[in-house]
Every structure is written in structure tokens, then in C-alpha cells.
Amino acid sequence: MKKVNVAVVGATGLVGSTILKVMAERDFPVAELTLLASERSAGHQLAYRGDMLTVGNLAEASFDGIDIAFFAAGSGISRDHAPRAAQAGALVIDNSSMFRMAPDIPLVVPEVNGDDIPEKGIVANPNCSTIQCMAPLHALKPYGLKRVVYSTYQAVSGSGMKGLRDLDEHKQEFYPYPIQANVLPHIDSFREDGYTGEEHKMINETRKILHLPELPVTATTVRVPVRFGHCVSANVELENAFDLKELVDRLATHEGIVLMDDPAHNVYPMPTMAEGRDEVFVGRVRRDMSVNNGVNLWIVADNVRKGAATNAVQIALKALERMK
Ligand code: NAP
């Protein structure tokens, strides 16, 4: 694979630093690596494969000569800087929600809609809780998806360093209530319709990634006092009758999924085992007896890895494969 010049915006953050980790693990073909963050972190040193690199100030940085630019510094930063990186010729892989629903910008989970990845411009990395549900729903797509009901149990690292600080240091600076020994049915801000921004993201992004713009989807998203690893209970109604064993086989053999489903031996996915892993874990697969063709799934993944950094690096690697 051709070596390329890479920039990571937000390199000091949770997602940015994990992008660097995943790139190193996957032997990403880097020619030159540029690390960027705010003025606060400019001048700090970060290690990449044994080399110490100095973090630059995004506000003063140029993207000339950059082939791939990962953005992981929030929506406002992406709004202000991602277009100039794309104009300079980089393929921008954006972790924020800024461009996800823009009609001309693809939203990609590589093992589901990798063909949507463009050669240049901006490609959006989906919301963390949505990403982990895409391979399982894609595996069930041959039966016809009729309706999806999500209930989530999301780790505090989904809020970045701020969320981890509230849990680890028993603070109440980021969340509106204590997160220790508590559960908050509130992720992102409330909208006029009573849903939160996170719930809207899960609904809209699911439809866009699966290319099913009319799919009925609803969601309740909840923050739990777990450091890493989101869990989603997905209730899925299908158009067609299914054989449960065949459906389970489809899940087990789909790219990116690890099936962990052996209730007799207490085998089911949990955040503690998903942490640090790149796959999506699925268990508790069972028929929904309340409808004709329904199934319940329990889906767990590391929100910072598959839910953000790993998916972003997979998009980049797929784009590079095409450029060969
Ligand atoms: P984080 O840990 O708080 O890191 C934020 C990063 O943005 C830091 O590197 C910070 O640099 C940088 N930054 C802040 N203000 C900046 C500015 N004015 N100019 C340049 N850089 C600036 O947050 P995170 O969790 O990594 O999230 C990053 C992005 O990924 C967000 O858009 C988030 O929504 C998205 N995301 C996060 C997750 C997750 O599970 N955490 C999952 C999916 C998507 P300094 O060190 O200089 O402050």
C-alpha cells in the first residue's frame, strides 16, 4: 500500500489518541504524521511507534500535502477546518456529527456500506452507538427490516475526557447529575419533540447507512456509570419469517461481528470484555414473542474503538486499498 501523509486533528483527545493506537496496531502506511490540537496542547509531545512527535496548533496549521485527515475535535472544529483540509486535497474522515446528515456526504461503516467511501472530500464517521448496531442490522437485512427499537446503556467515555473525569473523580461538572451509582436517560440536548440529539442521531444515521430512508426506528439513549463500552438492546421486527438458527448464523458469519450467545453457560457480551477490542459483540439473540417476525439482540462494543477510532481507521484503509 502506498505511504501517505496523515493529519490527526484532536490527537490529544480520547478518540484522536485511539486513532493513533489503532493506526500503529494496523501498520498504517504513514509517510509523515502531523498531530494537531488546540493552542492549549500545542508543543506537547506524543509518541507514535517509538517516535516523539510535537503537537501543532490547528489554528495555524496548513493541510497542504496531507492525503488523509482524521478530525476528532468536535463539531465546531470540523465545521471551521474540515472543508479547508478537503479543499487542500485530503480525504477528511470526520468523527463529529457536523456533516453526518449532509446529503452529499457519505456516512460509512466499512463492513456495511464501504462502497460509499469517496476518493476525496469529506466522509463522516457515524455516532458511536449507531456504528455498533450497523453490522448486526445489515446481517438481518435479507429478511427485510420492518422496524427497529433501540435502548442504549452508554459509557461515560462517549462524552470524551469530560465524562471520564465526572465518573473517576466523583465530579458533577459535565453531567447534570452525579453519574456514580446512577443512570441518566439523557445524552446530548433535549429537542422540542422530547427526544435527545443522541436519539435523533441513532434514528437518522441508521436509515442513511443502511440506505433505508423510510425505516421506522425509535431510540431511548441512556448514560450509565461504565468507563468504556456501549451496550444496545435492539428489538428488530422483520418483514419475513425466519429460522432462528439461520438468523444466528448470519450474525455469526457477518464481517466485524463476534457472536457470544450461550445463555446456558452465562455467555453474553459485556463492556468489560469489549473494552480494547475492535469487533462488535452480539448475544441474547431470541425471538420477540409479541410480534410475528421479531428478534431481540444485545449488542456491545468499545465506543472509542469500533464506535469511533477503529471505524475511522478502517474507512481510511479501505480508501487506500482503492487508491493502490
Ligand atoms: P476529547 O477527549 O474531549 O478530545 C477533544 C480533542 O479536541 C482534544 O484533542 C482537544 O485538544 C481537541 N480540541 C478541542 N478544542 C480544540 C480547538 N479549538 N482546536 C483544535 N483542537 C481542539 O473528545 P473525544 O471523545 O475524543 O471526541 C472527539 C470527537 O469525536 C467529538 O466530535 C466527539 O463527538 C466524537 N466522538 C467521540 C466518541 C467517544 O466515544 N468519545 C465516539 C464517537 C465520536 P486539546 O488537548 O488542545 O484540548
PDB file of N, CA and C and ligand atoms in Angstrom, residues 10-16 37-38 40-41 58 72-75 77 95-96 100 128 157-158 160-162 303-304 307-308, ligand 1:
ATOM      1  N   GLY A  10      -7.142  16.800  16.929  1.00  0.00           N
ATOM      2  CA  GLY A  10      -7.689  16.290  18.203  1.00  0.00           C
ATOM      3  C   GLY A  10      -6.858  15.125  18.694  1.00  0.00           C
ATOM      4  N   ALA A  11      -5.565  15.132  18.335  1.00  0.00           N
ATOM      5  CA  ALA A  11      -4.678  13.987  18.631  1.00  0.00           C
ATOM      6  C   ALA A  11      -4.500  13.746  20.122  1.00  0.00           C
ATOM      7  N   THR A  12      -4.745  14.771  20.954  1.00  0.00           N
ATOM      8  CA  THR A  12      -4.568  14.613  22.404  1.00  0.00           C
ATOM      9  C   THR A  12      -5.831  14.075  23.077  1.00  0.00           C
ATOM     10  N   GLY A  13      -6.932  13.986  22.348  1.00  0.00           N
ATOM     11  CA  GLY A  13      -8.210  13.571  22.941  1.00  0.00           C
ATOM     12  C   GLY A  13      -8.350  12.054  22.971  1.00  0.00           C
ATOM     13  N   LEU A  14      -9.477  11.604  23.502  1.00  0.00           N
ATOM     14  CA  LEU A  14      -9.725  10.161  23.615  1.00  0.00           C
ATOM     15  C   LEU A  14      -9.758   9.486  22.251  1.00  0.00           C
ATOM     16  N   VAL A  15     -10.536  10.074  21.338  1.00  0.00           N
ATOM     17  CA  VAL A  15     -10.671   9.443  20.018  1.00  0.00           C
ATOM     18  C   VAL A  15      -9.377   9.616  19.220  1.00  0.00           C
ATOM     19  N   GLY A  16      -8.825  10.830  19.232  1.00  0.00           N
ATOM     20  CA  GLY A  16      -7.597  11.088  18.465  1.00  0.00           C
ATOM     21  C   GLY A  16      -6.461  10.181  18.901  1.00  0.00           C
ATOM     22  N   ALA A  37      -3.933  19.937  17.677  1.00  0.00           N
ATOM     23  CA  ALA A  37      -4.921  20.129  18.742  1.00  0.00           C
ATOM     24  C   ALA A  37      -5.078  21.626  18.935  1.00  0.00           C
ATOM     25  N   SER A  38      -5.608  22.030  20.087  1.00  0.00           N
ATOM     26  CA  SER A  38      -5.792  23.464  20.309  1.00  0.00           C
ATOM     27  C   SER A  38      -4.469  24.084  20.757  1.00  0.00           C
ATOM     28  N   ARG A  40      -3.887  25.060  23.582  1.00  0.00           N
ATOM     29  CA  ARG A  40      -3.547  24.536  24.916  1.00  0.00           C
ATOM     30  C   ARG A  40      -2.507  23.426  24.853  1.00  0.00           C
ATOM     31  N   SER A  41      -2.658  22.544  23.873  1.00  0.00           N
ATOM     32  CA  SER A  41      -1.776  21.373  23.813  1.00  0.00           C
ATOM     33  C   SER A  41      -0.633  21.543  22.822  1.00  0.00           C
ATOM     34  N   LEU A  58      -3.819  23.705  15.603  1.00  0.00           N
ATOM     35  CA  LEU A  58      -4.687  23.582  14.422  1.00  0.00           C
ATOM     36  C   LEU A  58      -4.909  24.936  13.751  1.00  0.00           C
ATOM     37  N   ALA A  72     -11.089  14.765  15.019  1.00  0.00           N
ATOM     38  CA  ALA A  72     -11.693  14.242  16.260  1.00  0.00           C
ATOM     39  C   ALA A  72     -11.587  15.330  17.324  1.00  0.00           C
ATOM     40  N   ALA A  73     -12.184  16.483  17.037  1.00  0.00           N
ATOM     41  CA  ALA A  73     -12.082  17.613  17.981  1.00  0.00           C
ATOM     42  C   ALA A  73     -13.418  18.321  18.168  1.00  0.00           C
ATOM     43  N   GLY A  74     -14.506  17.701  17.746  1.00  0.00           N
ATOM     44  CA  GLY A  74     -15.820  18.308  17.944  1.00  0.00           C
ATOM     45  C   GLY A  74     -16.353  18.976  16.681  1.00  0.00           C
ATOM     46  N   SER A  75     -17.670  19.220  16.713  1.00  0.00           N
ATOM     47  CA  SER A  75     -18.363  19.703  15.510  1.00  0.00           C
ATOM     48  C   SER A  75     -17.905  21.080  15.050  1.00  0.00           C
ATOM     49  N   ILE A  77     -15.066  22.564  15.391  1.00  0.00           N
ATOM     50  CA  ILE A  77     -13.728  22.495  14.764  1.00  0.00           C
ATOM     51  C   ILE A  77     -13.861  21.898  13.358  1.00  0.00           C
ATOM     52  N   ASN A  95     -15.051  12.599  12.691  1.00  0.00           N
ATOM     53  CA  ASN A  95     -15.727  11.900  13.793  1.00  0.00           C
ATOM     54  C   ASN A  95     -16.867  12.695  14.410  1.00  0.00           C
ATOM     55  N   SER A  96     -17.003  13.938  14.070  1.00  0.00           N
ATOM     56  CA  SER A  96     -18.054  14.745  14.696  1.00  0.00           C
ATOM     57  C   SER A  96     -19.392  14.516  13.977  1.00  0.00           C
ATOM     58  N   ARG A 100     -22.669  14.554   9.177  1.00  0.00           N
ATOM     59  CA  ARG A 100     -23.222  13.188   9.023  1.00  0.00           C
ATOM     60  C   ARG A 100     -24.489  13.128   8.196  1.00  0.00           C
ATOM     61  N   CYS A 128     -21.285   6.806  17.796  1.00  0.00           N
ATOM     62  CA  CYS A 128     -20.753   5.559  18.365  1.00  0.00           C
ATOM     63  C   CYS A 128     -21.813   4.471  18.584  1.00  0.00           C
ATOM     64  N   SER A 157     -17.129   7.402  28.657  1.00  0.00           N
ATOM     65  CA  SER A 157     -16.077   7.808  27.713  1.00  0.00           C
ATOM     66  C   SER A 157     -16.683   8.296  26.401  1.00  0.00           C
ATOM     67  N   GLY A 158     -17.955   8.009  26.176  1.00  0.00           N
ATOM     68  CA  GLY A 158     -18.648   8.558  24.998  1.00  0.00           C
ATOM     69  C   GLY A 158     -18.718  10.076  25.054  1.00  0.00           C
ATOM     70  N   GLY A 160     -16.117  11.778  26.018  1.00  0.00           N
ATOM     71  CA  GLY A 160     -14.720  12.211  25.992  1.00  0.00           C
ATOM     72  C   GLY A 160     -14.145  12.288  27.401  1.00  0.00           C
ATOM     73  N   MET A 161     -13.041  12.999  27.505  1.00  0.00           N
ATOM     74  CA  MET A 161     -12.322  13.113  28.790  1.00  0.00           C
ATOM     75  C   MET A 161     -13.238  13.676  29.884  1.00  0.00           C
ATOM     76  N   LYS A 162     -14.165  14.547  29.493  1.00  0.00           N
ATOM     77  CA  LYS A 162     -15.042  15.219  30.477  1.00  0.00           C
ATOM     78  C   LYS A 162     -15.914  14.191  31.203  1.00  0.00           C
ATOM     79  N   ASN A 303     -16.850   1.863  22.547  1.00  0.00           N
ATOM     80  CA  ASN A 303     -17.329   3.065  21.857  1.00  0.00           C
ATOM     81  C   ASN A 303     -16.202   3.928  21.316  1.00  0.00           C
ATOM     82  N   VAL A 304     -15.037   3.878  21.956  1.00  0.00           N
ATOM     83  CA  VAL A 304     -13.933   4.723  21.469  1.00  0.00           C
ATOM     84  C   VAL A 304     -13.198   4.012  20.324  1.00  0.00           C
ATOM     85  N   GLY A 307     -16.609   2.244  17.914  1.00  0.00           N
ATOM     86  CA  GLY A 307     -17.559   3.366  17.855  1.00  0.00           C
ATOM     87  C   GLY A 307     -16.966   4.659  17.346  1.00  0.00           C
ATOM     88  N   ALA A 308     -15.657   4.705  17.156  1.00  0.00           N
ATOM     89  CA  ALA A 308     -15.044   5.950  16.679  1.00  0.00           C
ATOM     90  C   ALA A 308     -13.728   5.651  15.947  1.00  0.00           C
TER      91      ALA A 308
HETATM   92  P1  NAP B   1     -11.969  14.721  23.944  1.00  0.00           P
HETATM   93  O1  NAP B   1     -11.333  13.565  24.604  1.00  0.00           O
HETATM   94  O2  NAP B   1     -12.545  15.787  24.792  1.00  0.00           O
HETATM   95  O3  NAP B   1     -10.871  15.378  22.958  1.00  0.00           O
HETATM   96  C1  NAP B   1     -11.101  16.572  22.267  1.00  0.00           C
HETATM   97  C2  NAP B   1      -9.923  16.886  21.344  1.00  0.00           C
HETATM   98  O4  NAP B   1     -10.252  18.058  20.590  1.00  0.00           O
HETATM   99  C3  NAP B   1      -8.627  17.177  22.089  1.00  0.00           C
HETATM  100  O5  NAP B   1      -7.537  16.682  21.347  1.00  0.00           O
HETATM  101  C4  NAP B   1      -8.604  18.702  22.098  1.00  0.00           C
HETATM  102  O6  NAP B   1      -7.294  19.239  22.140  1.00  0.00           O
HETATM  103  C5  NAP B   1      -9.194  18.993  20.728  1.00  0.00           C
HETATM  104  N1  NAP B   1      -9.677  20.358  20.657  1.00  0.00           N
HETATM  105  C6  NAP B   1     -10.562  20.966  21.479  1.00  0.00           C
HETATM  106  N2  NAP B   1     -10.703  22.266  21.115  1.00  0.00           N
HETATM  107  C7  NAP B   1      -9.899  22.449  20.043  1.00  0.00           C
HETATM  108  C8  NAP B   1      -9.606  23.564  19.232  1.00  0.00           C
HETATM  109  N3  NAP B   1     -10.154  24.765  19.439  1.00  0.00           N
HETATM  110  N4  NAP B   1      -8.717  23.408  18.203  1.00  0.00           N
HETATM  111  C9  NAP B   1      -8.148  22.201  17.986  1.00  0.00           C
HETATM  112  N5  NAP B   1      -8.382  21.110  18.743  1.00  0.00           N
HETATM  113  C10 NAP B   1      -9.249  21.236  19.750  1.00  0.00           C
HETATM  114  O7  NAP B   1     -13.149  14.279  22.964  1.00  0.00           O
HETATM  115  P2  NAP B   1     -13.335  12.886  22.181  1.00  0.00           P
HETATM  116  O8  NAP B   1     -14.209  11.990  22.940  1.00  0.00           O
HETATM  117  O9  NAP B   1     -12.012  12.398  21.706  1.00  0.00           O
HETATM  118  O10 NAP B   1     -14.251  13.358  20.944  1.00  0.00           O
HETATM  119  C11 NAP B   1     -13.711  13.947  19.778  1.00  0.00           C
HETATM  120  C12 NAP B   1     -14.767  13.922  18.679  1.00  0.00           C
HETATM  121  O11 NAP B   1     -15.135  12.572  18.401  1.00  0.00           O
HETATM  122  C13 NAP B   1     -16.081  14.635  19.029  1.00  0.00           C
HETATM  123  O12 NAP B   1     -16.609  15.207  17.853  1.00  0.00           O
HETATM  124  C14 NAP B   1     -16.958  13.506  19.520  1.00  0.00           C
HETATM  125  O13 NAP B   1     -18.336  13.803  19.374  1.00  0.00           O
HETATM  126  C15 NAP B   1     -16.531  12.403  18.567  1.00  0.00           C
HETATM  127  N6  NAP B   1     -16.819  11.046  19.048  1.00  0.00           N
HETATM  128  C16 NAP B   1     -16.455  10.649  20.288  1.00  0.00           C
HETATM  129  C17 NAP B   1     -16.722   9.341  20.675  1.00  0.00           C
HETATM  130  C18 NAP B   1     -16.364   8.796  22.033  1.00  0.00           C
HETATM  131  O14 NAP B   1     -16.769   7.643  22.321  1.00  0.00           O
HETATM  132  N7  NAP B   1     -15.629   9.511  22.874  1.00  0.00           N
HETATM  133  C19 NAP B   1     -17.341   8.465  19.802  1.00  0.00           C
HETATM  134  C20 NAP B   1     -17.704   8.905  18.528  1.00  0.00           C
HETATM  135  C21 NAP B   1     -17.425  10.210  18.173  1.00  0.00           C
HETATM  136  P3  NAP B   1      -6.656  19.933  23.451  1.00  0.00           P
HETATM  137  O15 NAP B   1      -5.798  18.884  24.080  1.00  0.00           O
HETATM  138  O16 NAP B   1      -5.834  21.029  22.870  1.00  0.00           O
HETATM  139  O17 NAP B   1      -7.761  20.409  24.315  1.00  0.00           O
END
